[in-house]
Amino acid sequence: MEKQNSAFRWVIFASVIFAYLIMASQRTAPGLITDQIMGDFNVTATTIGLLASIQFFVYTSLQIPMGILVDRYGPNLFLITGALLTGVGTVAYSLSTHEVVLFLARVLTGIGDATIWVSLVLILSQWFNAKEFAQLIGVAGMTGSLGFLLATVPLSAFIDSVGWRNSFFSAGVLLCLIGILLYFVLVKKPNQTFIKKREKQSERTLDLLRRIFSSRQAWALFMCHFGVVGGYIGFIGSWAVPYGMDLYGMSRFEASQLIMISLVGALIGAPLIGWVSSRLNKIKQPYVVFHIIILFCWSIFLLYKGQPPYALLIMLFFIIGFGFGSNSLTFSAVRLSFPIKESGLVSGFANTGGFLSAVLLPSIFGKILDIFQISSGNIGDGYFYGFITPILFSMIGLIGVLLLKENWKKADSY
């Protein structure tokens, strides 16, 4: 294809990756100001858990529909609109004066965020050949972790400097400007149509959905992603900073440094685990190993009554983050298990599993904290029993990866 030989494709790549970096940072950024939101709006831990979950709930519920729409009509409209919606939602969050506005702002952010991954995958497949795509999709996965990393020490320092409202307002404005940039890069410069209907599919959407939903392999991938994503993103994005502050007496800045260690683990883990899988020419075996490691790490929190020694705590956060990097193996398995014409839908289905767990964990964890804080007044007991949640989620992931079949079908080329 002509566009796959064009030097402009690297401008496309840089622009889309930058958009993903900033949008990903807004998934976990509210976790840095949990205590301030509770104080400013006088809300409970349960409400904070629901607030943290609502964006992931919207994101999750839209993954399959977005995969169908992007595949049928092209990614340009959805990615540009998504960046703008995420920006508007972030600005509204910074200006809110009531918890209802906070919820509505996170809904807008979730709708915008739901567009980025499936659009990014399709854009890269259009502009890059199969070999380049396989390499760049790994870079894209690392970018998500870089976005989470951006929402730790750098954003925490910015919040301490200018206040949480000004910092979120600035991020929202930047995202709106990115939306405008994407219009010129994706549509105006290459002279593409804003939205283009693709060729009529040979199989009806309803029949395709029915077939995918009845596939054991698809459900195994759903469970794999459920187990490896939810405990990490759900905990990091909502309760990790309060956990460090409540049980270890850390400042917000110190707690965000602890989270940064976990994110560094994810940055190292993603490319390294992918390299190991490629060298072994296997996906299931390394994925089983890392699911077991993650389950073991969460279990250690229970062994120490929710408060392991500080040195061990650092190791646990790093290893859990490193293990989270194995989530890219889900999409490697999708690519090798299903024809390319179905990989977008199946990727959305598997991604739904991951972010469903990220929706459930903050709310469940917050509810447990409220129950034990009311009944015993001991927040430590709440965190101790709260850690049962990521353990159960990790068990589901381990079951999924054990059910995974590694007799790969030959995938279509891009």
XYZ file of C-alpha atoms in Angstrom:
414
model
C 0.000 0.000 0.000
C 1.209 3.508 -0.794
C 0.580 4.845 2.717
C 2.677 2.019 4.211
C 5.687 3.333 2.293
C 5.084 6.969 3.160
C 7.383 8.780 5.587
C 4.280 10.585 6.878
C 3.209 7.391 8.618
C 5.711 8.194 11.389
C 3.944 11.515 11.970
C 0.717 9.521 12.235
C 2.339 7.143 14.714
C 3.803 9.911 16.894
C 0.511 11.842 16.993
C -1.630 8.828 17.873
C 0.845 7.583 20.484
C 1.006 11.031 22.100
C -2.794 11.125 22.265
C -2.795 7.690 23.903
C -0.145 8.789 26.427
C -2.192 11.755 27.676
C -5.540 9.929 27.579
C -4.094 6.969 29.495
C -2.783 9.293 32.199
C -6.332 10.439 32.928
C -7.473 6.905 33.762
C -5.621 6.860 37.077
C -4.989 10.572 37.727
C -8.032 10.946 40.067
C -6.459 8.361 42.371
C -3.872 10.995 43.378
C -6.527 13.273 44.862
C -8.808 10.737 46.555
C -8.426 12.327 49.985
C -8.967 15.848 48.606
C -12.149 14.806 46.788
C -13.447 13.123 49.956
C -12.726 16.300 51.927
C -13.918 18.877 49.381
C -17.142 17.046 48.517
C -17.727 15.278 51.877
C -18.219 11.830 50.318
C -17.552 8.306 51.599
C -15.014 5.734 50.463
C -17.834 3.847 48.705
C -18.641 6.944 46.647
C -14.959 7.339 45.755
C -14.880 3.697 44.672
C -17.894 4.236 42.430
C -16.352 7.413 41.034
C -13.158 5.537 40.228
C -15.161 2.726 38.625
C -17.512 4.762 36.445
C -14.930 5.627 33.774
C -13.833 2.013 33.519
C -17.474 0.907 33.417
C -18.191 3.176 30.440
C -14.913 2.182 28.775
C -15.686 -1.496 29.268
C -19.278 -1.360 28.049
C -18.212 0.385 24.827
C -15.296 -1.863 23.828
C -17.279 -4.332 21.718
C -19.561 -1.730 20.063
C -16.550 0.491 19.385
C -14.669 -2.409 17.805
C -17.575 -3.048 15.442
C -18.005 0.649 14.552
C -14.317 1.381 14.029
C -13.882 -1.686 11.855
C -16.920 -0.752 9.742
C -16.504 3.026 9.427
C -12.813 3.641 10.032
C -11.011 5.084 13.062
C -10.591 8.780 12.245
C -13.923 10.132 13.459
C -13.884 8.094 16.651
C -10.320 8.891 17.710
C -10.691 12.649 17.102
C -14.045 12.772 18.890
C -12.668 10.640 21.700
C -9.784 13.008 22.382
C -12.174 15.968 22.456
C -14.638 14.218 24.775
C -11.855 13.199 27.145
C -10.653 16.804 27.199
C -14.104 18.237 27.855
C -14.731 15.660 30.594
C -11.422 16.479 32.301
C -12.144 20.221 32.191
C -15.623 19.598 33.659
C -14.040 17.500 36.431
C -11.737 20.393 37.341
C -14.645 22.864 37.490
C -17.159 20.651 39.325
C -18.824 21.811 42.544
C -21.022 18.749 43.201
C -20.379 14.996 43.140
C -23.007 14.540 40.400
C -20.876 16.705 38.099
C -17.848 14.586 39.001
C -19.701 11.449 37.889
C -20.902 13.037 34.640
C -17.383 14.293 33.893
C -15.925 10.813 34.340
C -18.648 9.388 32.081
C -17.551 11.771 29.309
C -13.931 10.834 29.919
C -14.829 7.144 29.741
C -16.647 7.563 26.421
C -13.649 9.348 24.944
C -11.166 6.863 26.370
C -13.137 3.940 24.896
C -12.165 5.054 21.389
C -8.401 5.097 21.734
C -7.174 1.494 21.747
C -9.329 -0.002 18.988
C -8.770 3.113 16.835
C -5.029 3.003 17.454
C -4.823 -0.662 16.425
C -6.684 -0.047 13.167
C -4.719 3.105 12.313
C -1.403 1.308 12.786
C -2.619 -1.622 10.684
C -3.519 0.787 7.855
C -0.277 2.763 7.876
C 2.295 0.040 8.704
C 3.070 -3.372 7.279
C 2.697 -6.542 9.350
C 6.305 -6.609 10.606
C 6.264 -2.960 11.652
C 2.843 -3.391 13.229
C 4.009 -6.270 15.448
C 6.818 -4.098 16.811
C 4.847 -0.874 17.181
C 1.876 -2.434 18.961
C 4.322 -3.350 21.745
C 5.474 0.272 21.886
C 1.827 1.315 22.059
C 1.276 -1.021 24.993
C 4.252 0.515 26.800
C 2.795 3.960 26.159
C -0.219 3.108 28.308
C 2.111 2.341 31.227
C 4.001 5.575 30.532
C 0.673 7.385 30.790
C 0.053 5.794 34.181
C 3.624 6.724 35.164
C 2.960 10.323 34.155
C 0.036 10.283 36.599
C 2.306 9.515 39.581
C 5.220 11.671 40.716
C 5.116 14.240 37.850
C 1.389 14.903 38.182
C 1.548 14.702 41.982
C 4.228 17.394 42.002
C 2.152 19.487 39.597
C -0.910 19.100 41.843
C 1.085 20.155 44.913
C 2.332 23.171 42.960
C -0.842 24.525 41.319
C -3.692 22.610 42.987
C -5.758 19.711 41.680
C -8.292 21.881 39.844
C -5.695 23.794 37.830
C -3.769 20.635 36.973
C -6.856 18.800 35.694
C -8.008 21.894 33.783
C -4.626 22.089 32.039
C -4.774 18.411 31.070
C -8.280 18.876 29.660
C -7.244 21.808 27.504
C -4.234 19.849 26.237
C -6.488 16.949 25.218
C -8.796 19.283 23.284
C -5.760 20.657 21.426
C -4.675 17.080 20.689
C -8.092 16.413 19.165
C -7.587 19.353 16.815
C -4.065 18.123 15.974
C -5.415 14.662 15.151
C -7.882 16.178 12.704
C -5.094 17.811 10.710
C -2.805 14.765 10.902
C -5.361 12.032 10.220
C -7.788 13.808 7.910
C -6.619 17.140 6.544
C -2.973 16.406 5.663
C -3.415 12.939 4.057
C -6.660 14.170 2.438
C -8.727 11.324 3.870
C -12.449 11.346 4.483
C -13.552 12.031 8.046
C -15.611 8.861 8.101
C -15.673 6.167 5.472
C -17.906 3.139 5.263
C -15.951 -0.032 4.718
C -16.828 -2.948 2.491
C -19.935 -4.904 3.390
C -19.132 -7.798 5.655
C -19.954 -11.306 4.474
C -21.201 -12.285 7.933
C -23.877 -10.380 9.801
C -22.728 -8.650 12.971
C -25.241 -10.524 15.118
C -24.065 -13.891 13.787
C -20.429 -12.916 14.315
C -21.125 -11.856 17.895
C -23.005 -15.087 18.577
C -20.092 -17.138 17.259
C -17.465 -15.225 19.231
C -19.503 -15.367 22.443
C -19.799 -19.147 22.096
C -16.040 -19.602 21.578
C -14.146 -21.221 24.459
C -10.934 -19.552 23.274
C -12.538 -16.107 23.346
C -13.806 -16.650 26.895
C -10.412 -17.965 28.002
C -8.834 -14.740 26.697
C -11.560 -12.719 28.450
C -10.694 -14.422 31.762
C -6.921 -14.068 31.213
C -7.275 -10.335 30.797
C -9.769 -10.097 33.676
C -7.236 -11.584 36.055
C -4.108 -9.719 35.027
C -5.565 -6.220 34.475
C -8.163 -5.577 37.184
C -6.072 -6.031 40.300
C -3.363 -3.799 38.900
C -5.316 -0.972 37.280
C -8.235 -1.133 39.725
C -5.985 -0.893 42.778
C -3.338 1.475 41.366
C -5.978 3.814 39.977
C -8.040 4.173 43.137
C -6.683 2.836 46.432
C -2.901 2.521 46.190
C -2.146 6.131 47.171
C -4.650 6.162 50.084
C -3.241 2.766 51.144
C 0.269 4.169 51.432
C -0.974 7.243 53.273
C -3.295 5.364 55.682
C -1.115 2.389 56.639
C 2.411 3.709 56.178
C 1.927 7.385 57.030
C 3.235 8.524 53.664
C 2.592 11.890 52.099
C 0.762 11.899 48.775
C 4.066 12.530 47.015
C 5.745 9.604 48.783
C 2.819 7.277 48.033
C 2.903 8.250 44.362
C 6.594 7.342 44.308
C 5.644 3.876 45.529
C 3.148 3.560 42.695
C 5.782 4.737 40.251
C 7.890 1.697 41.181
C 5.027 -0.540 40.084
C 4.683 1.345 36.818
C 8.406 1.064 36.135
C 7.956 -2.683 36.602
C 5.206 -2.641 33.979
C 7.397 -0.680 31.554
C 10.203 -3.202 31.907
C 7.897 -6.215 31.939
C 5.922 -5.516 28.770
C 8.781 -5.651 26.221
C 10.799 -8.243 28.160
C 7.894 -10.687 28.531
C 7.052 -10.212 24.850
C 10.680 -10.955 23.937
C 10.732 -14.096 26.099
C 7.463 -15.298 24.573
C 8.853 -14.687 21.083
C 12.116 -16.522 21.846
C 10.250 -19.496 23.291
C 7.701 -19.328 20.473
C 5.066 -19.881 23.156
C 2.368 -17.772 24.739
C 0.532 -20.003 27.192
C 3.490 -21.196 29.283
C 4.942 -17.759 30.143
C 1.417 -16.409 30.662
C 0.698 -19.184 33.193
C 3.929 -18.388 35.028
C 3.145 -14.693 35.387
C -0.445 -15.321 36.462
C 0.897 -17.541 39.252
C 3.461 -14.896 40.249
C 0.789 -12.178 40.426
C -1.514 -14.408 42.497
C 1.356 -15.178 44.894
C 2.191 -11.479 45.323
C -1.370 -10.490 46.206
C -1.527 -13.411 48.662
C 1.523 -12.067 50.532
C -0.514 -9.002 51.530
C -2.848 -11.307 53.438
C 0.053 -13.146 55.102
C 1.190 -9.827 56.584
C -2.313 -8.671 57.601
C -2.386 -6.142 54.764
C 0.802 -4.352 55.837
C 4.027 -6.093 54.751
C 7.426 -4.597 55.681
C 8.309 -1.560 53.597
C 11.161 -3.228 51.686
C 8.922 -6.167 50.800
C 6.148 -3.758 49.842
C 8.423 -2.134 47.268
C 9.289 -5.533 45.827
C 5.635 -6.570 45.655
C 4.549 -3.441 43.814
C 7.414 -3.813 41.335
C 6.700 -7.513 40.672
C 2.939 -6.964 40.318
C 3.663 -4.200 37.809
C 6.162 -6.398 35.977
C 3.594 -9.204 35.784
C 0.993 -6.760 34.472
C 3.260 -6.322 31.444
C 2.266 -9.834 30.404
C -1.202 -8.567 29.416
C 0.094 -7.950 25.878
C 0.185 -11.745 25.481
C -3.628 -11.630 25.420
C -3.558 -9.763 22.109
C -0.739 -11.925 20.735
C -3.002 -14.910 21.394
C -5.955 -13.126 19.753
C -3.898 -12.473 16.617
C -2.887 -16.132 16.354
C -6.236 -17.635 17.347
C -8.656 -15.765 15.065
C -8.698 -14.457 11.489
C -7.580 -10.843 11.186
C -11.064 -9.763 10.083
C -12.328 -10.832 13.527
C -9.343 -9.766 15.629
C -10.734 -6.285 16.335
C -13.953 -7.651 17.785
C -12.177 -10.390 19.760
C -9.628 -7.870 21.054
C -12.495 -5.697 22.229
C -14.104 -8.707 23.892
C -10.880 -9.655 25.703
C -10.250 -6.036 26.648
C -13.769 -5.929 28.098
C -12.744 -8.663 30.525
C -9.721 -6.706 31.699
C -11.539 -3.486 32.319
C -14.606 -5.166 33.788
C -12.351 -6.258 36.630
C -10.980 -2.696 36.821
C -14.586 -1.500 37.209
C -15.459 -3.986 39.934
C -12.372 -3.824 42.124
C -12.460 -0.150 43.246
C -16.128 -0.359 44.251
C -15.739 -3.670 46.083
C -12.585 -2.460 47.811
C -14.239 0.825 48.833
C -17.303 -0.976 50.191
C -15.105 -3.266 52.313
C -13.206 -0.251 53.684
C -16.454 1.468 54.651
C -17.823 -1.661 56.354
C -14.773 -2.166 58.558
C -14.242 1.519 59.261
C -17.824 1.773 60.537
C -17.885 -1.527 62.443
C -14.411 -1.495 64.034
C -12.953 1.911 63.249
C -9.798 0.129 62.098
C -8.914 1.025 58.516
C -6.164 -1.609 58.575
C -8.746 -4.394 58.846
C -10.527 -2.939 55.826
C -7.398 -3.055 53.685
C -6.595 -6.584 54.922
C -9.952 -7.995 53.824
C -9.967 -5.772 50.737
C -6.911 -7.614 49.374
C -9.030 -10.741 49.048
C -10.566 -9.099 45.957
C -7.432 -9.004 43.731
C -6.606 -12.537 44.914
C -9.976 -13.826 43.671
C -9.593 -11.900 40.416
C -6.119 -13.398 39.885
C -7.551 -16.889 40.411
C -10.067 -16.248 37.625
C -7.216 -15.151 35.352
C -5.220 -18.271 36.132
C -8.208 -20.465 35.282
C -8.589 -18.598 31.993
C -4.975 -19.014 30.940
C -5.092 -22.726 31.831
C -8.130 -23.085 29.540
C -6.291 -21.354 26.690
C -5.616 -23.551 23.658
C -2.291 -23.007 21.938
C -3.085 -24.797 18.680
C -3.015 -21.487 16.810
C -4.833 -20.934 13.557
C -2.987 -19.139 10.841
C -3.956 -15.456 11.008
C -4.600 -13.419 7.894
C -1.982 -10.870 6.944
C -2.595 -7.151 7.154
